[in-house]
Coordinates of C-alpha atoms and ligand atoms in Angstrom, one line a residue:
M248 CA -26.8 136.7 -83.7
L249 CA -23.6 139.0 -84.2
S250 CA -20.2 137.3 -85.1
F251 CA -17.3 138.5 -83.9
S252 CA -15.9 139.6 -87.1
K253 CA -18.9 141.7 -87.6
W254 CA -19.0 143.0 -83.9
L255 CA -15.2 144.0 -85.0
R256 CA -16.5 146.4 -87.8
Q257 CA -19.5 147.5 -85.5
R258 CA -18.5 150.7 -83.7
P259 CA -19.0 150.1 -80.0
R260 CA -22.3 152.1 -78.7
G261 CA -22.0 154.7 -75.6
F262 CA -23.3 157.7 -73.8
R263 CA -22.0 161.3 -73.1
H264 CA -19.8 162.7 -70.4
G265 CA -18.3 159.9 -68.2
T266 CA -14.9 158.9 -67.0
H267 CA -12.5 156.4 -67.3
P268 CA -11.1 154.9 -64.6
E269 CA -8.3 152.4 -64.6
A270 CA -9.4 149.3 -65.6
H271 CA -7.5 146.9 -63.2
K272 CA -9.3 143.7 -64.6
D273 CA -6.2 142.1 -66.2
T274 CA -5.2 140.2 -63.2
T275 CA -8.5 138.1 -63.2
S276 CA -10.3 138.5 -66.5
G277 CA -8.6 135.6 -67.5
L278 CA -8.8 132.9 -64.3
P279 CA -11.5 130.8 -64.6
I280 CA -14.3 130.5 -62.5
E281 CA -13.0 128.2 -59.1
H282 CA -15.5 126.8 -56.1
M283 CA -14.8 128.0 -52.8
P284 CA -14.8 124.8 -50.5
M285 CA -17.2 124.6 -47.4
V286 CA -16.5 126.5 -43.9
A287 CA -17.6 125.6 -40.4
E288 CA -20.1 128.1 -39.9
Y289 CA -22.1 130.6 -42.3
S290 CA -23.9 134.2 -41.5
L291 CA -27.3 134.4 -43.3
H292 CA -28.4 138.0 -43.3
L293 CA -32.0 138.5 -43.8
A294 CA -31.7 141.5 -45.6
Q295 CA -29.8 140.5 -48.7
H296 CA -32.3 142.6 -50.9
A297 CA -34.3 145.6 -51.9
G298 CA -37.2 145.8 -49.8
A299 CA -38.6 143.6 -46.7
P300 CA -36.0 141.3 -45.5
S301 CA -36.9 137.4 -45.6
R302 CA -38.8 136.0 -42.2
P303 CA -37.3 133.0 -40.4
C304 CA -38.8 130.1 -40.5
V305 CA -36.2 127.6 -38.8
G306 CA -34.8 128.2 -35.3
P307 CA -31.9 127.4 -33.4
G308 CA -31.0 123.9 -32.6
E309 CA -32.9 122.8 -36.2
R310 CA -31.1 120.3 -38.8
V311 CA -31.5 121.9 -42.6
R312 CA -30.8 120.4 -45.9
R313 CA -28.6 122.1 -48.4
G314 CA -30.9 124.4 -50.3
Q315 CA -33.7 124.5 -48.1
T316 CA -35.6 127.4 -47.6
I317 CA -34.5 129.1 -44.0
A318 CA -36.4 132.3 -44.3
E319 CA -39.9 132.9 -46.6
P320 CA -40.3 135.9 -48.3
D321 CA -42.0 138.8 -46.1
G322 CA -44.1 140.6 -48.7
F323 CA -44.0 141.0 -52.6
R324 CA -40.8 142.9 -52.6
S325 CA -38.9 140.3 -50.7
V326 CA -37.6 136.7 -51.5
A327 CA -36.7 133.3 -49.8
L328 CA -33.3 132.9 -48.5
H329 CA -31.8 129.3 -48.6
A330 CA -29.4 126.8 -46.3
P331 CA -25.6 127.1 -48.5
V332 CA -24.7 123.9 -46.6
A333 CA -26.6 120.9 -44.7
G334 CA -25.8 121.9 -41.3
T335 CA -27.5 123.2 -37.7
I336 CA -29.1 126.4 -37.1
R337 CA -26.8 127.8 -34.3
A338 CA -28.6 130.9 -33.2
I339 CA -30.4 133.7 -35.0
E340 CA -28.5 137.4 -33.6
P341 CA -27.1 140.8 -35.2
R342 CA -24.1 140.5 -37.3
L343 CA -22.2 142.9 -39.0
H344 CA -23.7 143.7 -42.8
P345 CA -21.5 144.5 -45.5
A346 CA -23.5 147.4 -46.4
G347 CA -22.9 148.9 -42.8
G348 CA -24.4 148.4 -39.7
L349 CA -25.8 145.4 -37.5
S350 CA -28.9 142.9 -39.0
P351 CA -30.2 140.1 -37.9
A352 CA -28.3 136.9 -39.2
L353 CA -29.1 133.1 -39.1
I354 CA -25.8 131.4 -38.5
L355 CA -25.4 127.8 -39.7
R356 CA -23.3 125.8 -38.7
T357 CA -21.9 123.4 -41.1
D358 CA -22.6 119.3 -40.8
F359 CA -19.2 118.0 -42.9
L360 CA -20.7 114.8 -42.7
A361 CA -23.9 115.1 -43.8
D362 CA -25.4 114.7 -47.5
Q363 CA -24.2 118.1 -49.4
S364 CA -26.1 117.7 -52.4
T365 CA -28.8 120.6 -53.0
M366 CA -32.7 120.0 -52.2
A367 CA -34.2 121.4 -55.7
A368 CA -37.8 123.3 -56.0
T369 CA -40.3 121.7 -58.7
V370 CA -39.9 123.4 -61.8
P371 CA -42.8 125.6 -62.8
E372 CA -44.6 124.7 -65.9
P373 CA -44.1 126.5 -69.4
G374 CA -45.9 129.1 -69.9
D375 CA -47.1 129.4 -66.3
R376 CA -46.3 132.9 -65.8
D377 CA -47.5 133.2 -62.2
G378 CA -46.1 130.2 -61.2
T379 CA -42.9 130.8 -62.7
L380 CA -42.7 134.4 -60.8
A381 CA -43.9 133.0 -57.8
A382 CA -41.0 130.2 -57.9
I383 CA -38.5 132.7 -58.8
Q384 CA -39.4 134.9 -55.4
R385 CA -38.8 131.2 -53.8
A386 CA -35.9 130.4 -55.6
G387 CA -34.2 134.1 -53.9
V388 CA -33.7 135.3 -57.0
V389 CA -32.1 138.8 -56.7
G390 CA -30.4 141.2 -58.8
L391 CA -26.7 140.4 -58.7
G392 CA -25.5 143.5 -60.4
G393 CA -25.3 145.6 -56.7
A394 CA -29.4 146.9 -56.1
A395 CA -30.1 142.9 -55.2
Y396 CA -33.6 143.8 -56.1
P397 CA -36.1 140.8 -56.2
A398 CA -36.1 139.7 -60.2
H399 CA -39.8 138.3 -59.4
A400 CA -40.7 142.0 -58.7
K401 CA -38.8 143.2 -61.6
M402 CA -40.7 141.2 -64.2
R403 CA -44.4 142.5 -63.1
I404 CA -45.3 145.2 -65.2
P405 CA -47.4 147.7 -64.1
K406 CA -50.7 147.6 -66.0
D407 CA -50.2 150.9 -68.0
K408 CA -46.4 150.2 -69.1
R409 CA -45.4 147.7 -71.5
V410 CA -41.6 146.4 -72.0
D411 CA -40.7 146.0 -76.1
V412 CA -36.7 145.2 -75.0
V413 CA -35.2 143.2 -72.6
I414 CA -31.5 144.5 -72.0
L415 CA -29.0 142.4 -69.9
N416 CA -26.4 144.2 -68.7
G417 CA -22.7 142.8 -68.9
A418 CA -20.9 146.0 -69.1
E419 CA -19.1 145.3 -65.9
C420 CA -17.9 148.9 -66.0
E421 CA -17.0 148.8 -62.2
P422 CA -13.1 148.9 -62.0
Y423 CA -11.4 145.5 -60.9
L424 CA -14.4 143.4 -61.5
T425 CA -14.6 140.3 -63.9
A426 CA -17.3 138.1 -62.2
D427 CA -19.8 138.9 -64.9
H428 CA -17.1 138.3 -67.5
R429 CA -16.5 134.6 -66.7
V430 CA -20.2 133.7 -66.3
M431 CA -20.7 135.2 -70.0
L432 CA -17.8 133.4 -71.1
E433 CA -18.6 129.7 -69.0
R434 CA -22.0 130.0 -68.8
A435 CA -23.1 132.1 -72.4
G436 CA -25.9 129.3 -72.6
A437 CA -27.6 130.0 -69.3
V438 CA -27.4 133.5 -69.9
V439 CA -29.2 133.5 -73.0
G440 CA -31.3 130.9 -71.6
G441 CA -32.3 133.9 -68.8
L442 CA -32.9 136.2 -71.2
T443 CA -35.5 134.0 -73.1
V444 CA -37.1 133.6 -69.9
I445 CA -37.4 137.1 -69.1
M446 CA -38.8 138.4 -72.2
E447 CA -41.3 135.2 -72.1
L448 CA -42.3 136.8 -69.1
V449 CA -42.4 140.6 -69.7
G450 CA -43.6 139.6 -73.4
A451 CA -40.8 141.7 -74.9
E452 CA -40.1 141.1 -78.4
R453 CA -36.3 141.7 -78.3
G454 CA -33.6 140.7 -76.0
T455 CA -30.2 142.9 -76.2
I456 CA -27.1 141.9 -74.0
G457 CA -25.1 145.3 -73.9
V458 CA -21.3 143.9 -73.1
E459 CA -18.1 146.3 -73.0
V460 CA -15.4 145.9 -75.9
N461 CA -12.8 145.3 -73.6
K462 CA -14.7 141.8 -73.2
P463 CA -14.4 140.1 -76.5
D464 CA -14.1 136.5 -75.9
A465 CA -17.4 137.3 -74.0
I466 CA -19.2 138.8 -77.1
D467 CA -18.1 136.0 -79.1
A468 CA -19.3 133.6 -76.7
L469 CA -22.9 135.3 -76.3
S470 CA -23.3 135.6 -80.0
R471 CA -22.6 131.7 -80.7
A472 CA -25.3 131.2 -77.9
C473 CA -27.8 133.2 -79.5
R474 CA -27.2 131.9 -83.0
G475 CA -30.3 130.9 -84.6
D476 CA -32.7 133.4 -82.3
P477 CA -33.3 136.4 -84.6
R478 CA -35.1 138.2 -81.8
M479 CA -31.6 138.2 -79.6
Q480 CA -28.7 141.0 -80.2
V481 CA -25.2 141.4 -78.6
V482 CA -24.5 144.9 -78.3
P483 CA -20.7 145.9 -78.2
L484 CA -20.2 149.3 -75.8
S485 CA -17.9 151.8 -75.2
V486 CA -15.3 151.3 -72.4
K487 CA -16.2 154.0 -69.8
Y488 CA -17.7 154.3 -66.2
P489 CA -20.6 154.7 -65.6
E490 CA -21.7 152.6 -68.9
G491 CA -23.4 149.6 -66.7
A492 CA -25.8 152.5 -65.0
K493 CA -29.8 152.1 -65.8
Q494 CA -29.7 155.6 -68.0
M495 CA -26.6 154.8 -69.8
L496 CA -27.0 151.5 -70.9
I497 CA -30.7 152.1 -72.0
K498 CA -28.9 155.4 -74.0
A499 CA -26.2 153.7 -75.5
V500 CA -28.4 151.0 -76.2
T501 CA -31.8 151.7 -78.0
G502 CA -30.8 155.9 -77.9
Q503 CA -33.6 157.0 -75.7
R504 CA -33.2 159.0 -72.5
V505 CA -35.3 158.1 -69.3
P506 CA -37.0 161.2 -68.3
L507 CA -35.3 162.4 -65.4
G508 CA -37.0 161.0 -62.2
G509 CA -38.6 157.9 -64.5
R510 CA -38.0 154.6 -65.0
S511 CA -36.6 152.0 -67.6
F512 CA -40.6 151.2 -68.1
D513 CA -40.6 155.0 -69.6
T514 CA -38.6 154.1 -72.7
H515 CA -40.1 150.3 -72.7
V516 CA -37.4 148.6 -71.4
T517 CA -36.3 146.4 -68.6
I518 CA -32.6 145.5 -67.5
H519 CA -31.2 142.4 -65.7
N520 CA -27.8 141.7 -64.9
V521 CA -26.2 138.7 -67.0
G522 CA -26.0 137.1 -63.4
T523 CA -29.1 137.2 -62.5
A524 CA -30.2 136.0 -65.7
A525 CA -27.9 133.1 -65.6
A526 CA -29.5 132.6 -61.6
L527 CA -33.1 132.7 -63.5
Y528 CA -32.3 130.2 -66.1
D529 CA -31.3 127.6 -63.1
A530 CA -34.2 128.5 -61.0
C531 CA -36.8 127.9 -63.9
T532 CA -34.8 125.2 -65.7
A533 CA -33.8 122.6 -62.5
G534 CA -35.4 124.4 -59.5
L535 CA -32.0 125.6 -57.7
P536 CA -32.1 128.2 -55.1
M537 CA -30.0 131.3 -54.8
I538 CA -27.1 129.8 -52.4
D539 CA -24.3 131.0 -54.2
R540 CA -22.4 133.9 -56.3
V541 CA -19.3 134.7 -58.4
V542 CA -17.3 136.6 -56.1
T543 CA -13.9 138.6 -57.8
V544 CA -11.4 138.8 -55.1
T545 CA -8.5 141.3 -56.4
G546 CA -6.2 144.1 -55.6
P547 CA -2.8 145.0 -55.3
E548 CA -3.1 143.0 -51.7
I549 CA -4.8 139.7 -52.3
V550 CA -1.9 137.0 -52.5
R551 CA -3.6 134.7 -54.8
P552 CA -6.3 136.9 -57.3
A553 CA -9.0 134.6 -58.3
N554 CA -12.8 134.2 -59.5
V555 CA -14.6 132.6 -56.9
R556 CA -17.9 130.9 -56.9
V557 CA -18.9 131.4 -53.3
S558 CA -21.6 130.1 -51.1
I559 CA -24.0 133.4 -49.7
G560 CA -22.8 133.9 -45.9
T561 CA -19.1 132.4 -46.2
P562 CA -17.1 134.8 -43.7
V563 CA -14.8 137.2 -46.1
S564 CA -11.8 135.9 -43.8
A565 CA -12.6 132.7 -44.9
L566 CA -12.7 133.9 -48.6
L567 CA -9.5 136.1 -48.4
E568 CA -7.7 132.9 -46.7
H569 CA -9.0 130.8 -50.1
C570 CA -6.9 133.5 -52.2
G571 CA -4.1 133.2 -50.0
G572 CA -4.5 135.7 -47.8
L573 CA -3.2 139.7 -47.6
R574 CA -0.3 140.9 -48.2
P575 CA 1.2 143.1 -45.3
A576 CA 0.6 146.4 -47.0
A577 CA -3.3 145.7 -47.3
R578 CA -4.8 148.9 -45.6
R579 CA -8.6 148.5 -46.7
L580 CA -11.1 146.0 -48.0
V581 CA -14.0 147.0 -50.2
M582 CA -16.8 145.0 -51.0
G583 CA -18.2 145.5 -54.7
G584 CA -16.6 147.5 -57.6
G585 CA -14.0 150.1 -57.4
M586 CA -16.1 153.0 -57.7
M587 CA -19.2 152.3 -55.8
G588 CA -18.0 149.6 -53.2
H589 CA -18.3 149.8 -49.7
S590 CA -15.5 149.6 -47.3
Q591 CA -15.4 147.3 -44.7
V592 CA -14.5 148.0 -40.8
S593 CA -13.9 143.9 -40.3
L594 CA -13.0 140.8 -41.9
E595 CA -16.0 139.2 -40.1
V596 CA -18.1 140.3 -42.4
P597 CA -20.2 137.9 -44.6
T598 CA -20.7 137.5 -48.3
V599 CA -24.4 138.8 -49.6
K600 CA -25.8 138.3 -53.0
A601 CA -25.8 141.8 -53.5
F602 CA -21.2 142.4 -53.7
G603 CA -19.8 140.5 -56.7
G604 CA -16.0 141.4 -55.3
V605 CA -13.8 141.9 -52.5
L606 CA -10.6 144.4 -53.3
A607 CA -7.8 144.4 -50.7
L608 CA -6.1 147.9 -51.4
P609 CA -3.0 149.8 -50.2
G610 CA -3.2 153.3 -48.7
T611 CA -3.9 154.7 -45.2
A612 CA -7.4 155.2 -44.0
Q613 CA -6.6 159.0 -43.8
R614 CA -8.3 160.8 -46.8
T615 CA -6.4 163.6 -48.8
P616 CA -7.1 166.8 -47.2
E617 CA -9.7 168.6 -49.5
A618 CA -8.4 171.9 -50.9
P619 CA -11.1 174.6 -52.6
C620 CA -13.5 174.5 -55.5
I621 CA -10.8 176.0 -58.3
R622 CA -14.2 175.8 -60.7
C623 CA -12.1 173.3 -63.1
G624 CA -15.8 172.5 -64.2
K625 CA -14.0 168.6 -64.6
C626 CA -17.1 167.5 -62.2
L627 CA -19.7 168.8 -65.0
D628 CA -18.3 166.9 -67.7
A629 CA -17.7 163.7 -65.9
C630 CA -21.3 163.5 -64.5
A631 CA -23.5 161.4 -67.1
M632 CA -26.6 162.4 -65.4
F633 CA -25.6 166.2 -66.6
L634 CA -25.7 167.5 -63.1
N635 CA -24.0 170.1 -61.4
P636 CA -22.2 168.2 -58.6
A637 CA -20.1 171.3 -57.5
R638 CA -23.5 172.8 -57.0
L639 CA -24.9 170.3 -55.8
A640 CA -22.1 169.7 -52.7
T641 CA -22.3 173.6 -52.2
L642 CA -26.3 173.2 -51.2
S643 CA -25.5 170.3 -49.3
R644 CA -23.3 171.7 -47.1
A645 CA -25.3 175.0 -46.8
G646 CA -28.7 172.6 -45.8
D647 CA -30.6 174.5 -48.5
V648 CA -33.3 172.1 -49.3
E649 CA -35.3 173.9 -51.9
G650 CA -32.1 174.9 -54.4
L651 CA -31.1 170.9 -53.7
K652 CA -35.1 169.9 -55.2
Q653 CA -34.3 172.8 -57.8
A654 CA -31.3 171.1 -59.2
N655 CA -32.5 167.6 -59.4
V656 CA -30.5 166.2 -56.0
Q657 CA -32.4 162.7 -55.9
A658 CA -31.3 162.0 -60.0
C659 CA -28.0 161.1 -58.6
F660 CA -27.3 157.8 -58.6
E661 CA -24.0 158.1 -56.6
C662 CA -21.7 156.7 -59.0
G663 CA -18.7 158.5 -58.0
S664 CA -17.3 160.0 -61.1
C665 CA -18.0 163.5 -60.1
A666 CA -15.4 162.7 -57.0
F667 CA -13.1 160.7 -58.5
V668 CA -11.9 163.5 -61.3
C669 CA -12.1 166.4 -58.7
P670 CA -8.3 167.6 -58.2
S671 CA -9.7 169.6 -55.5
Y672 CA -10.5 165.9 -53.5
L673 CA -13.6 167.2 -52.5
P674 CA -15.5 164.6 -51.1
L675 CA -18.8 165.0 -53.9
T676 CA -20.4 161.6 -53.7
E677 CA -20.4 161.7 -49.8
L678 CA -21.9 165.5 -49.8
I679 CA -24.6 164.6 -52.8
R680 CA -25.7 161.7 -50.8
T681 CA -26.3 163.8 -47.5
G682 CA -28.0 166.2 -50.3
K683 CA -30.5 163.5 -51.2
V684 CA -31.1 162.4 -47.6
L685 CA -32.1 165.9 -46.8
A686 CA -34.2 166.7 -49.7
R687 CA -35.8 163.4 -49.2
R688 CA -36.8 164.0 -45.6
T689 CA -38.4 167.3 -46.6
G690 CA -40.6 165.5 -49.0
S691 CA -38.6 166.1 -52.3
Ligands
LIG176 S1 -22.1 160.7 -58.4 FE1 -24.3 161.9 -58.7 S2 -23.5 163.5 -59.6 FE2 -21.7 162.8 -59.0 S3 -21.4 161.8 -61.3 FE3 -22.3 160.5 -60.4 S4 -24.3 160.7 -60.8 FE4 -23.0 162.6 -61.1
LIG177 S1 -14.4 168.8 -60.2 FE1 -13.6 169.6 -57.8 S2 -12.8 171.6 -58.1 FE2 -13.2 171.3 -60.6 S3 -15.0 172.2 -60.4 FE3 -15.9 169.9 -59.7 S4 -16.1 170.5 -56.9 FE4 -14.8 172.2 -58.4

């Protein structure tokens, strides 16, 4: 346990390189989580997680209860999907996905007169490891930090690996987002309870929660919740982007570096998001499915910024309306964070498990014209993976697959730092993303 006064004397840990984009968090960091009321219709994408999309187990015309399974996991790297309200399945049809493109979704019409209490599953027996992992998969729990990786799959440790330390990621280094901050503050007990569940399932001896020092109230709340368990510790982190990325977080907390192309297991560590930990706690202690998540709705062009617990599948238009609507100068809507978020082409996309932010931004859709590279080296300084973004972008433009492989293009995790600092406005991240696809297609 780390008291706040001790923390103040302790130097925050960090990593080399990275950037300092403006945080834009003050508007919402002090706002308690509010609950969004039900809406008339929900679109529930079957592809809400990394891995195989869920398989529908209900059809059009069928009545469902709140929390009922409406799609089953389709294989090990897949999870169940649940009805966020009681109502009737109207259709299964392609809908716009916030990550891009059309994908099949269950359309659920709300029955406002039905019993809206949540169906809970049977809670697994303490010590039943396989039963607990199966319950987590059936509860539809995925990583809430953005990757949406199925939580149960992440906790199946390969036989030749071991985990000594579980790190909970409470960095929330993306500009604008404060959803994790509020969860750490308002549900510190559930976050620490989830950490205990993960430690037991992976056999780890220690649990660490990494939090950037710009959230002292969250550090204090978590430190109090950890009190009495000497295996747990809250680690204050420097405020830097991308502090929450796997490689940077492990470096900051343990001092170890994940080898290029390696996994966190290679350093005997596994990482989960703080919101995921709270959801795991709910699933394992109360049998609750993942039917909602906390989303920060913010940006200069939203009338009433807020942290909102919103049902999965809610149309973004309804969420914006709940927050007072858009201001006239709004030109861009982003789902996710200010650096890695996805620009949207329609307000009718629904919320999905992966995205913890909806940002309403000004500015034109037109991009600032790019200029030639002036070899300033700023992109090299920004890249926390020690890559050469300018060179990778040039190789990508030239279609030089061998060069891209030799320059470790796959080590780029598309954090956007290089493009953010480039004074020539070169679309470095997009070019490198294209380079990764090129190299993958040719067997990188
Ligand atoms: S986007 Fe890739 S190359 Fe650019 S800074 Fe991030 S990790 Fe480095
Ligand atoms: S930051 Fe931009 S201009 Fe500077 S070296 Fe990198 S690519 Fe070139």
